[in-house]
Each structure stands twice: as C-alpha cells, then as structure tokens.
Amino acid sequence: MAMRPEDILVPTPAGVCCKLGGFHIDPTRPVERALITHAHSDHARAGHGAVLATQETLDLMRLRYGENFAGSTQAAAYGESIALGGTKVTFHPAGHVLGSAQIAVEADRLRVVASGDYKNVADPTCAPFELVPCDVFITEATFALPVFRHGDPGGEIAKLLRSVALFPERAHLVGAYSLGKAQRVIALLRHAGYDAPIYLHGAMEKITRYYESRGISLGELRLVSGATKQNLAGTITICPPSALNDLWTRRFPDPLAAFASGWMRVRARARQQGVSLPLVISDHADWDGLTATIAATGAGEVWVTHGQEDALVHWCGTRGLKARPLDIVGYGDEDDDASPSPPVGEGRGGGSGGDAQASTSASDLSTPTPNPSPTSLHSGAHKRGPGGEEP
Ligand SMILES: [Zn+2]
C-alpha cells in the first residue's frame, strides 16, 4: 500500500512526530530524539535526549541553556542527507535566523517538509531561504493575513536614520528580539552606511558576539553599561523589547522608543506598547511570501501551524490544495515576532478572532503615518500594557 503523509509525520501534543524515524520535530516537551529547526526558545527547548540540528542552532542552544542542554547532539550540514530509522532527513536553509532550517523528511518517495519559521527575503545575517519541492509542506502562519505585507526593511531603517538626524540630542532605543532581529537590524544599519558605534543592551551581547564569530560583520559595537548619559546622545542602542519599558531607559538622554517587528504594521499595537517609531521589520514571511512559497513548493497538501491558521487554510482551499491546521500548543509564545500581549479583541486563532484582527489592522493601515512625531519615552512608559515579550 502506498505511504500516506501521516505515515511519515503526525501531529501530537508534544509536536510533530515521525514514528518511522523515531523522532519529533521542534517538540514542545522533552523527547528521546529531537530535530530542531532553529534556536528560538519556542522551537528549541532544553531537556531532550538526542538533538539533531545545524551547528549554529546547537551553539545557540548551548549559549542559552548551558552545556548540558541535551543528552547528546549531532550537527547537520545544510543539504546533508541523514538516515534515521526508515526515513531520510535533510536540513535546508529557512532564511529566518542564523542556522535556521527547514527539515525535509522522506520515505518511500514521499517528501514532507517542516519549514519551521521562515522568510523568503534577503537577510545579511543568515543563509537565504531555499525552496524545497515536496508533497506536503508544513508552514508557519505568524503573519498569515492579507493585511500583513512587510515591505522593504531598508525603508524602515531609513526612517530610523532620519529620526536620528532630526533629533541629534536624543538616544534612539530600538527594541529587537535578541536572537536574529537584533543582529539583522545592526546589519541593515551598516548596509545603509551607518558607521557610528552601535550600543548594545547587555542581554544582546553573547548572541551578537556569536554571530560575529560566524563571520557576520556588524561594525563597532559597544555596551551601554560602559557609556555615560552624555555619551549616548545621538546614538542608536539595540535592546530587548521588554527593556523599552524599564527603568533601564533612564540612563539615556531623552530616549526615543523604536521597535522592529512585523507586528508594527498594526499601529494600535505600536501605540499600546508606547512605541513612537514603529519599524516593520520581520523575520517571518508575510502573506505574499507565505502564499508564493506554498505555491512554489508544488505541494498538494499543506499543514498550517502557529499563527493565523484559518486564513491560510482557506486560501489553500481556493487553490485546490488540501490543507489542515495543526493545533500544537506552545509555538509563538517566545519567538522574535510572537504576538506580545494582544489588545483586547485580538484573539489568536478562531475564525472570528482572525477576522477581528484583520479589520483592526486594515483600518490601522488606512491612515499611514510614515513620520510619527516621536514623544518622550519616559512620558509614554506608564501607558503601556504588561511586558513579558521575552524571557
Ligand atoms: Zn523563530
């Protein structure tokens, strides 16, 4: 009898499981053998028996969790085929963050690709997304609504640099998740010709230095802790988003809060978080990227996970593709672009919740304000909702 996709991979409460190969992909609970797509903490957890991942993902997990984060580890090079049980697995670049991979699992000439998180746009800090033809494509759905079109990150960086030029006495703080987004923002600034020292929050240091050790040039970086308030006038500092809401900001002269995230497309969210300079820069594919990628894989069947599953499942239906949502709890809680504390009425998942968010976003988008008038971070800080975007 011919093999079915479910004979290769099956969703379980612990994550996607391959019984034939004896492993889980990005398990949310400790398992015997885990294949990890990338080092964001919602995908890469400590405590598994054996872990197979790219060298960068293993290194980043070690940096975050310590030497004993797994019983044993094995590094997979991009493109290298590895036999596991009755399957063959291959890691391919996902273009999401350094070391990120899609995992192709093959058995009996049937290929299922678990993409993890991915983006199909250029990023100087990681290998570009590779299209892997397959029978079944497992896609993320973080920004799977037509209102999400990320646009050109270079334009967002130009907006930041204009603000720095306009307010030379102020310190610009850019909230960015510490794995991937922070380093990409720095690389984009360098690409735009910004060659002044860039300041780092201490929480960014280890991972950023690791990126540099893998050959990603980021120019001169300095720690905020070594600078006086006066030194920081007119400078750019990259910090975790949660730090924007922190007493830590008082060490800066008249700080101005920016936030680099795909969610900054939703202006209500930027306002709610007290961000005066929202920068729409995402490490996830937008609606066009998701749909174009799904079509290009040639997959006849699509499994949709973590995010706005319903809209993408519906889109697949209109294209004659078989599609199903995978209800795996635990993804998107700590990711770089995970939706932090959504405003009331913006539920995640569920048809009506998705629709509500779409209309909210659409009305936000109808009144673009490309040059928001920056206000003082201090005066805005108390308006923000609870933090907790990142551990
Ligand atoms: Zn991720």
Short mmCIF file of C-alpha atoms and ligand atoms in Angstrom, two decimals:
data_model
loop_
_atom_site.label_atom_id
_atom_site.label_comp_id
_atom_site.label_asym_id
_atom_site.label_seq_id
_atom_site.Cartn_x
_atom_site.Cartn_y
_atom_site.Cartn_z
CA MET A 1 0.00 0.00 0.00
CA ALA A 2 1.28 3.46 -0.83
CA MET A 3 2.58 5.53 2.02
CA ARG A 4 0.46 8.43 3.26
CA PRO A 5 1.93 11.68 4.69
CA GLU A 6 0.52 10.70 8.10
CA ASP A 7 2.68 7.58 7.99
CA ILE A 8 5.71 9.88 7.92
CA LEU A 9 4.73 12.72 10.25
CA VAL A 10 1.85 13.01 12.65
CA PRO A 11 0.98 15.93 14.94
CA THR A 12 0.98 15.02 18.63
CA PRO A 13 0.61 17.16 21.76
CA ALA A 14 4.42 17.17 22.05
CA GLY A 15 4.90 18.39 18.47
CA VAL A 16 5.17 16.79 15.04
CA CYS A 17 6.25 13.16 15.44
CA CYS A 18 7.89 10.76 12.99
CA LYS A 19 7.32 7.24 14.31
CA LEU A 20 9.07 5.69 11.31
CA GLY A 21 12.25 7.66 12.04
CA GLY A 22 11.89 7.69 15.82
CA PHE A 23 11.99 11.47 16.30
CA HIS A 24 9.98 14.64 16.91
CA ILE A 25 10.49 17.98 15.16
CA ASP A 26 10.65 21.06 17.46
CA PRO A 27 8.98 19.18 20.31
CA THR A 28 7.37 21.28 23.00
CA ARG A 29 8.00 18.60 25.63
CA PRO A 30 11.14 16.56 26.38
CA VAL A 31 11.53 13.60 23.97
CA GLU A 32 14.09 10.88 23.19
CA ARG A 33 15.22 12.35 19.88
CA ALA A 34 14.50 15.88 18.67
CA LEU A 35 15.20 17.54 15.34
CA ILE A 36 15.28 21.31 15.88
CA THR A 37 14.61 23.84 13.11
CA HIS A 38 16.08 26.88 14.87
CA ALA A 39 17.16 28.20 18.24
CA HIS A 40 14.19 30.43 19.17
CA SER A 41 13.04 29.24 22.56
CA ASP A 42 9.55 28.18 21.47
CA HIS A 43 11.10 25.71 18.99
CA ALA A 44 14.33 24.79 20.76
CA ARG A 45 13.81 23.59 24.30
CA ALA A 46 16.28 22.09 26.72
CA GLY A 47 15.97 18.57 28.14
CA HIS A 48 15.75 16.28 25.10
CA GLY A 49 17.72 13.04 24.86
CA ALA A 50 19.42 13.42 21.47
CA VAL A 51 19.28 16.62 19.42
CA LEU A 52 19.96 16.87 15.69
CA ALA A 53 20.23 20.45 14.36
CA THR A 54 22.58 22.72 12.43
CA GLN A 55 25.85 23.63 14.15
CA GLU A 56 24.64 27.21 14.68
CA THR A 57 21.40 26.07 16.28
CA LEU A 58 23.30 23.73 18.60
CA ASP A 59 25.76 26.50 19.52
CA LEU A 60 22.95 28.98 20.18
CA MET A 61 21.09 26.45 22.32
CA ARG A 62 24.30 25.90 24.29
CA LEU A 63 24.70 29.66 24.77
CA ARG A 64 21.15 29.97 26.06
CA TYR A 65 20.71 26.79 28.09
CA GLY A 66 24.23 25.81 29.06
CA GLU A 67 26.50 22.90 28.24
CA ASN A 68 24.06 20.15 29.30
CA PHE A 69 21.02 21.24 27.31
CA ALA A 70 20.65 17.76 25.76
CA GLY A 71 21.84 14.21 26.36
CA SER A 72 23.77 14.21 23.09
CA THR A 73 23.99 16.37 19.97
CA GLN A 74 24.67 15.86 16.29
CA ALA A 75 25.23 18.66 13.76
CA ALA A 76 23.52 18.51 10.37
CA ALA A 77 25.03 20.46 7.48
CA TYR A 78 22.64 22.07 5.01
CA GLY A 79 21.96 19.60 2.20
CA GLU A 80 23.42 16.60 4.02
CA SER A 81 21.14 13.54 3.98
CA ILE A 82 20.92 11.62 7.22
CA ALA A 83 19.23 8.23 7.58
CA LEU A 84 17.01 7.94 10.65
CA GLY A 85 15.04 4.72 11.08
CA GLY A 86 13.09 4.17 7.90
CA THR A 87 13.46 7.78 6.76
CA LYS A 88 15.96 10.16 5.22
CA VAL A 89 16.13 13.68 6.67
CA THR A 90 17.79 16.75 5.15
CA PHE A 91 18.19 20.27 6.57
CA HIS A 92 17.71 23.22 4.16
CA PRO A 93 18.14 26.96 4.89
CA ALA A 94 14.93 28.67 6.10
CA GLY A 95 16.18 32.28 5.94
CA HIS A 96 14.70 33.02 9.38
CA VAL A 97 17.72 33.46 11.69
CA LEU A 98 21.32 32.20 11.77
CA GLY A 99 21.31 28.40 11.49
CA SER A 100 17.57 28.15 10.82
CA ALA A 101 16.49 25.17 8.75
CA GLN A 102 13.54 23.56 7.09
CA ILE A 103 13.59 19.82 7.67
CA ALA A 104 12.71 17.52 4.78
CA VAL A 105 11.64 14.01 5.78
CA GLU A 106 11.44 11.38 3.04
CA ALA A 107 10.22 7.80 2.96
CA ASP A 108 9.03 5.69 0.05
CA ARG A 109 9.50 8.62 -2.39
CA LEU A 110 7.12 10.82 -0.39
CA ARG A 111 8.65 14.07 0.90
CA VAL A 112 7.27 16.15 3.75
CA VAL A 113 8.95 19.48 4.54
CA ALA A 114 8.60 21.03 8.01
CA SER A 115 9.60 24.63 7.40
CA GLY A 116 9.78 25.85 11.00
CA ASP A 117 9.74 29.65 10.85
CA TYR A 118 10.90 31.09 7.53
CA LYS A 119 11.13 34.15 5.35
CA ASN A 120 11.82 34.36 1.65
CA VAL A 121 13.53 37.76 1.63
CA ALA A 122 17.21 38.68 1.79
CA ASP A 123 18.84 38.84 5.22
CA PRO A 124 22.58 39.54 5.52
CA THR A 125 22.76 37.57 8.77
CA CYS A 126 21.69 34.13 7.56
CA ALA A 127 21.66 31.79 4.58
CA PRO A 128 18.82 32.54 2.13
CA PHE A 129 15.60 30.50 2.14
CA GLU A 130 15.87 27.51 -0.17
CA LEU A 131 12.80 26.29 -2.00
CA VAL A 132 12.39 22.54 -1.45
CA PRO A 133 9.88 20.83 -3.75
CA CYS A 134 7.71 18.49 -1.71
CA ASP A 135 4.44 16.58 -1.47
CA VAL A 136 3.40 18.03 1.88
CA PHE A 137 4.53 21.44 3.16
CA ILE A 138 4.19 22.30 6.83
CA THR A 139 4.08 26.08 7.03
CA GLU A 140 4.03 28.60 9.83
CA ALA A 141 1.27 31.21 9.80
CA THR A 142 2.50 34.00 12.09
CA PHE A 143 1.55 36.75 9.60
CA ALA A 144 -0.95 34.81 7.51
CA LEU A 145 -3.47 37.56 6.86
CA PRO A 146 -3.59 39.63 3.66
CA VAL A 147 -3.07 42.86 5.67
CA PHE A 148 0.43 41.75 6.55
CA ARG A 149 2.78 42.97 3.87
CA HIS A 150 6.12 43.75 5.41
CA GLY A 151 7.53 45.93 2.63
CA ASP A 152 11.17 46.95 2.33
CA PRO A 153 13.21 46.75 5.56
CA GLY A 154 15.65 49.25 4.04
CA GLY A 155 12.89 51.87 4.05
CA GLU A 156 12.26 51.25 7.75
CA ILE A 157 15.97 51.64 8.53
CA ALA A 158 15.97 54.92 6.54
CA LYS A 159 13.09 56.08 8.76
CA LEU A 160 15.19 55.34 11.84
CA LEU A 161 18.22 57.17 10.43
CA ARG A 162 16.08 60.21 9.53
CA SER A 163 14.85 60.33 13.11
CA VAL A 164 18.42 60.11 14.45
CA ALA A 165 19.42 63.01 12.17
CA LEU A 166 16.37 65.01 13.24
CA PHE A 167 16.94 64.54 16.98
CA PRO A 168 20.73 64.58 17.47
CA GLU A 169 20.43 65.17 21.23
CA ARG A 170 18.21 62.17 21.87
CA ALA A 171 19.09 58.50 22.29
CA HIS A 172 17.28 56.10 19.98
CA LEU A 173 16.43 52.76 21.58
CA VAL A 174 15.46 50.01 19.15
CA GLY A 175 13.57 47.10 20.69
CA ALA A 176 14.52 43.92 18.84
CA TYR A 177 14.47 40.28 19.89
CA SER A 178 17.90 39.19 20.93
CA LEU A 179 18.28 36.23 18.57
CA GLY A 180 18.12 37.22 14.92
CA LYS A 181 16.26 40.53 14.82
CA ALA A 182 18.87 42.47 16.79
CA GLN A 183 21.71 41.35 14.54
CA ARG A 184 19.66 41.90 11.38
CA VAL A 185 18.82 45.47 12.42
CA ILE A 186 22.53 46.16 13.04
CA ALA A 187 23.49 44.63 9.67
CA LEU A 188 20.79 46.67 7.91
CA LEU A 189 22.08 49.86 9.56
CA ARG A 190 25.60 49.07 8.33
CA HIS A 191 24.25 48.30 4.87
CA ALA A 192 22.60 51.74 4.89
CA GLY A 193 26.02 53.31 5.53
CA TYR A 194 25.64 53.99 9.26
CA ASP A 195 29.17 53.54 10.61
CA ALA A 196 29.00 55.06 14.10
CA PRO A 197 29.33 52.70 17.07
CA ILE A 198 26.07 50.90 17.86
CA TYR A 199 25.26 50.30 21.52
CA LEU A 200 24.03 47.01 22.91
CA HIS A 201 21.97 46.14 25.95
CA GLY A 202 23.92 43.53 27.95
CA ALA A 203 21.32 40.86 27.16
CA MET A 204 22.25 41.12 23.47
CA GLU A 205 25.96 40.64 23.86
CA LYS A 206 26.53 36.87 23.88
CA ILE A 207 24.39 36.08 20.86
CA THR A 208 25.63 39.10 18.90
CA ARG A 209 29.26 38.14 19.54
CA TYR A 210 28.39 34.62 18.40
CA TYR A 211 27.03 35.99 15.11
CA GLU A 212 30.31 37.86 14.64
CA SER A 213 32.27 34.66 15.33
CA ARG A 214 30.34 33.05 12.42
CA GLY A 215 31.59 35.73 10.05
CA ILE A 216 28.70 38.22 10.19
CA SER A 217 30.30 41.70 10.23
CA LEU A 218 28.42 44.12 12.44
CA GLY A 219 30.90 47.01 12.73
CA GLU A 220 31.84 48.66 16.02
CA LEU A 221 29.61 47.57 18.90
CA ARG A 222 29.73 48.95 22.43
CA LEU A 223 27.98 48.02 25.63
CA VAL A 224 25.62 50.59 27.12
CA SER A 225 27.00 49.76 30.56
CA GLY A 226 30.33 51.34 29.65
CA ALA A 227 28.85 54.67 28.48
CA THR A 228 27.85 57.86 30.27
CA LYS A 229 24.48 59.51 29.68
CA GLN A 230 26.24 62.25 27.75
CA ASN A 231 27.98 59.69 25.50
CA LEU A 232 24.62 58.28 24.48
CA ALA A 233 23.15 61.43 22.93
CA GLY A 234 22.58 60.93 19.21
CA THR A 235 23.35 57.21 19.38
CA ILE A 236 21.42 54.04 18.50
CA THR A 237 21.05 51.29 21.10
CA ILE A 238 19.61 47.84 20.41
CA CYS A 239 17.77 46.33 23.38
CA PRO A 240 15.23 43.62 24.17
CA PRO A 241 11.67 44.92 23.66
CA SER A 242 10.95 44.46 27.37
CA ALA A 243 13.76 46.90 28.22
CA LEU A 244 11.89 49.74 26.45
CA ASN A 245 9.50 49.63 29.38
CA ASP A 246 12.17 49.52 32.04
CA LEU A 247 13.88 51.88 34.46
CA TRP A 248 16.98 51.00 32.46
CA THR A 249 15.91 53.65 29.91
CA ARG A 250 16.62 56.40 32.44
CA ARG A 251 20.33 56.16 31.74
CA PHE A 252 19.67 57.64 28.26
CA PRO A 253 19.21 61.32 27.38
CA ASP A 254 15.58 61.89 26.28
CA PRO A 255 15.20 58.33 24.89
CA LEU A 256 13.01 57.66 21.87
CA ALA A 257 11.50 54.18 21.56
CA ALA A 258 11.56 52.27 18.29
CA PHE A 259 10.52 48.63 17.88
CA ALA A 260 11.49 46.37 14.95
CA SER A 261 8.76 43.76 14.43
CA GLY A 262 6.28 42.58 11.83
CA TRP A 263 3.58 43.47 14.37
CA MET A 264 4.43 47.15 13.98
CA ARG A 265 2.25 47.06 10.86
CA VAL A 266 -0.62 47.17 13.34
CA ARG A 267 -0.49 50.75 14.57
CA ALA A 268 -2.74 50.09 17.55
CA ARG A 269 -0.17 47.63 18.79
CA ALA A 270 2.66 50.14 18.46
CA ARG A 271 0.59 52.72 20.36
CA GLN A 272 -0.35 50.25 23.05
CA GLN A 273 3.30 49.43 23.61
CA GLY A 274 4.33 53.07 23.79
CA VAL A 275 6.46 52.82 20.67
CA SER A 276 6.88 56.17 18.95
CA LEU A 277 8.87 54.84 16.00
CA PRO A 278 7.44 51.51 14.77
CA LEU A 279 9.72 49.71 12.30
CA VAL A 280 8.07 47.00 10.22
CA ILE A 281 10.93 44.50 10.03
CA SER A 282 10.02 40.84 10.32
CA ASP A 283 11.89 37.56 10.22
CA HIS A 284 8.72 35.76 9.12
CA ALA A 285 7.24 35.56 5.63
CA ASP A 286 4.34 37.96 5.07
CA TRP A 287 1.06 36.99 3.36
CA ASP A 288 2.55 37.25 -0.12
CA GLY A 289 5.65 35.35 0.97
CA LEU A 290 3.65 32.53 2.53
CA THR A 291 1.29 32.06 -0.41
CA ALA A 292 4.05 32.35 -3.02
CA THR A 293 6.18 29.82 -1.16
CA ILE A 294 3.34 27.34 -0.73
CA ALA A 295 2.56 27.54 -4.44
CA ALA A 296 6.21 27.20 -5.44
CA THR A 297 6.84 24.04 -3.39
CA GLY A 298 4.36 22.22 -5.62
CA ALA A 299 2.92 20.56 -2.52
CA GLY A 300 -0.56 19.15 -2.98
CA GLU A 301 -1.17 19.22 0.73
CA VAL A 302 -0.39 21.92 3.30
CA TRP A 303 -0.36 21.71 7.08
CA VAL A 304 -0.60 25.08 8.81
CA THR A 305 0.74 25.80 12.27
CA HIS A 306 1.32 28.56 14.83
CA GLY A 307 -0.47 31.74 13.89
CA GLN A 308 -3.41 32.65 11.71
CA GLU A 309 -4.10 29.11 10.51
CA ASP A 310 -7.66 29.72 9.29
CA ALA A 311 -6.92 32.33 6.63
CA LEU A 312 -4.14 30.27 5.10
CA VAL A 313 -6.14 27.04 5.18
CA HIS A 314 -8.95 28.90 3.42
CA TRP A 315 -6.54 30.29 0.80
CA CYS A 316 -5.22 26.78 0.11
CA GLY A 317 -8.80 25.61 -0.44
CA THR A 318 -9.37 28.28 -3.07
CA ARG A 319 -6.28 26.98 -4.89
CA GLY A 320 -7.45 23.38 -4.79
CA LEU A 321 -4.84 22.39 -2.22
CA LYS A 322 -5.69 20.03 0.60
CA ALA A 323 -4.98 21.88 3.86
CA ARG A 324 -5.39 21.41 7.57
CA PRO A 325 -4.49 23.38 10.69
CA LEU A 326 -2.18 21.69 13.19
CA ASP A 327 -3.24 22.55 16.69
CA ILE A 328 0.04 22.34 18.53
CA VAL A 329 0.11 24.42 21.67
CA GLY A 330 3.36 26.11 22.58
CA TYR A 331 4.68 27.83 19.48
CA GLY A 332 4.84 31.57 19.13
CA ASP A 333 4.99 32.33 22.82
CA GLU A 334 8.58 33.46 22.92
CA ASP A 335 9.51 33.88 19.30
CA ASP A 336 11.04 37.03 17.85
CA ASP A 337 7.80 38.08 16.27
CA ALA A 338 5.45 36.36 18.64
CA SER A 339 2.43 38.48 19.27
CA PRO A 340 3.05 40.06 22.67
CA SER A 341 0.01 40.74 24.86
CA PRO A 342 -2.55 41.33 22.10
CA PRO A 343 -5.01 44.16 22.69
CA VAL A 344 -8.50 43.19 23.81
CA GLY A 345 -10.50 41.79 20.90
CA GLU A 346 -7.47 40.50 19.05
CA GLY A 347 -7.68 36.85 19.94
CA ARG A 348 -5.29 34.40 18.36
CA GLY A 349 -6.80 31.53 16.46
CA GLY A 350 -10.52 31.06 15.85
CA GLY A 351 -12.26 32.45 12.79
CA SER A 352 -13.90 35.46 14.37
CA GLY A 353 -10.75 36.46 16.22
CA GLY A 354 -8.76 36.41 13.00
CA ASP A 355 -11.36 38.46 11.20
CA ALA A 356 -11.45 40.98 14.00
CA GLN A 357 -7.70 41.37 13.82
CA ALA A 358 -7.81 41.73 10.07
CA SER A 359 -10.31 44.57 10.21
CA THR A 360 -8.41 46.27 13.01
CA SER A 361 -5.23 46.05 11.02
CA ALA A 362 -6.90 47.21 7.84
CA SER A 363 -8.27 50.34 9.49
CA ASP A 364 -4.87 50.97 11.02
CA LEU A 365 -3.30 50.72 7.62
CA SER A 366 -5.74 53.13 6.02
CA THR A 367 -4.15 56.03 7.89
CA PRO A 368 -0.43 55.56 7.48
CA THR A 369 1.79 57.94 9.41
CA PRO A 370 5.24 57.39 7.98
CA ASN A 371 6.75 60.04 10.23
CA PRO A 372 5.14 59.67 13.62
CA SER A 373 6.02 62.55 15.89
CA PRO A 374 8.29 60.96 18.45
CA THR A 375 7.34 61.60 22.04
CA SER A 376 9.37 61.10 25.14
CA LEU A 377 9.76 57.51 26.14
CA HIS A 378 9.51 58.44 29.79
CA SER A 379 6.18 60.18 29.47
CA GLY A 380 4.75 57.31 27.46
CA ALA A 381 6.06 54.48 29.57
CA HIS A 382 3.15 54.30 32.01
CA LYS A 383 0.62 53.83 29.22
CA ARG A 384 1.99 50.52 28.14
CA GLY A 385 0.38 47.21 28.92
CA PRO A 386 2.13 44.42 30.74
CA GLY A 387 5.51 43.48 29.29
CA GLY A 388 6.76 39.92 29.10
CA GLU A 389 7.50 39.75 25.41
CA GLU A 390 10.71 37.93 26.06
CA PRO A 391 12.11 36.00 28.98
ZN ZN B 1 11.52 31.69 15.13
#
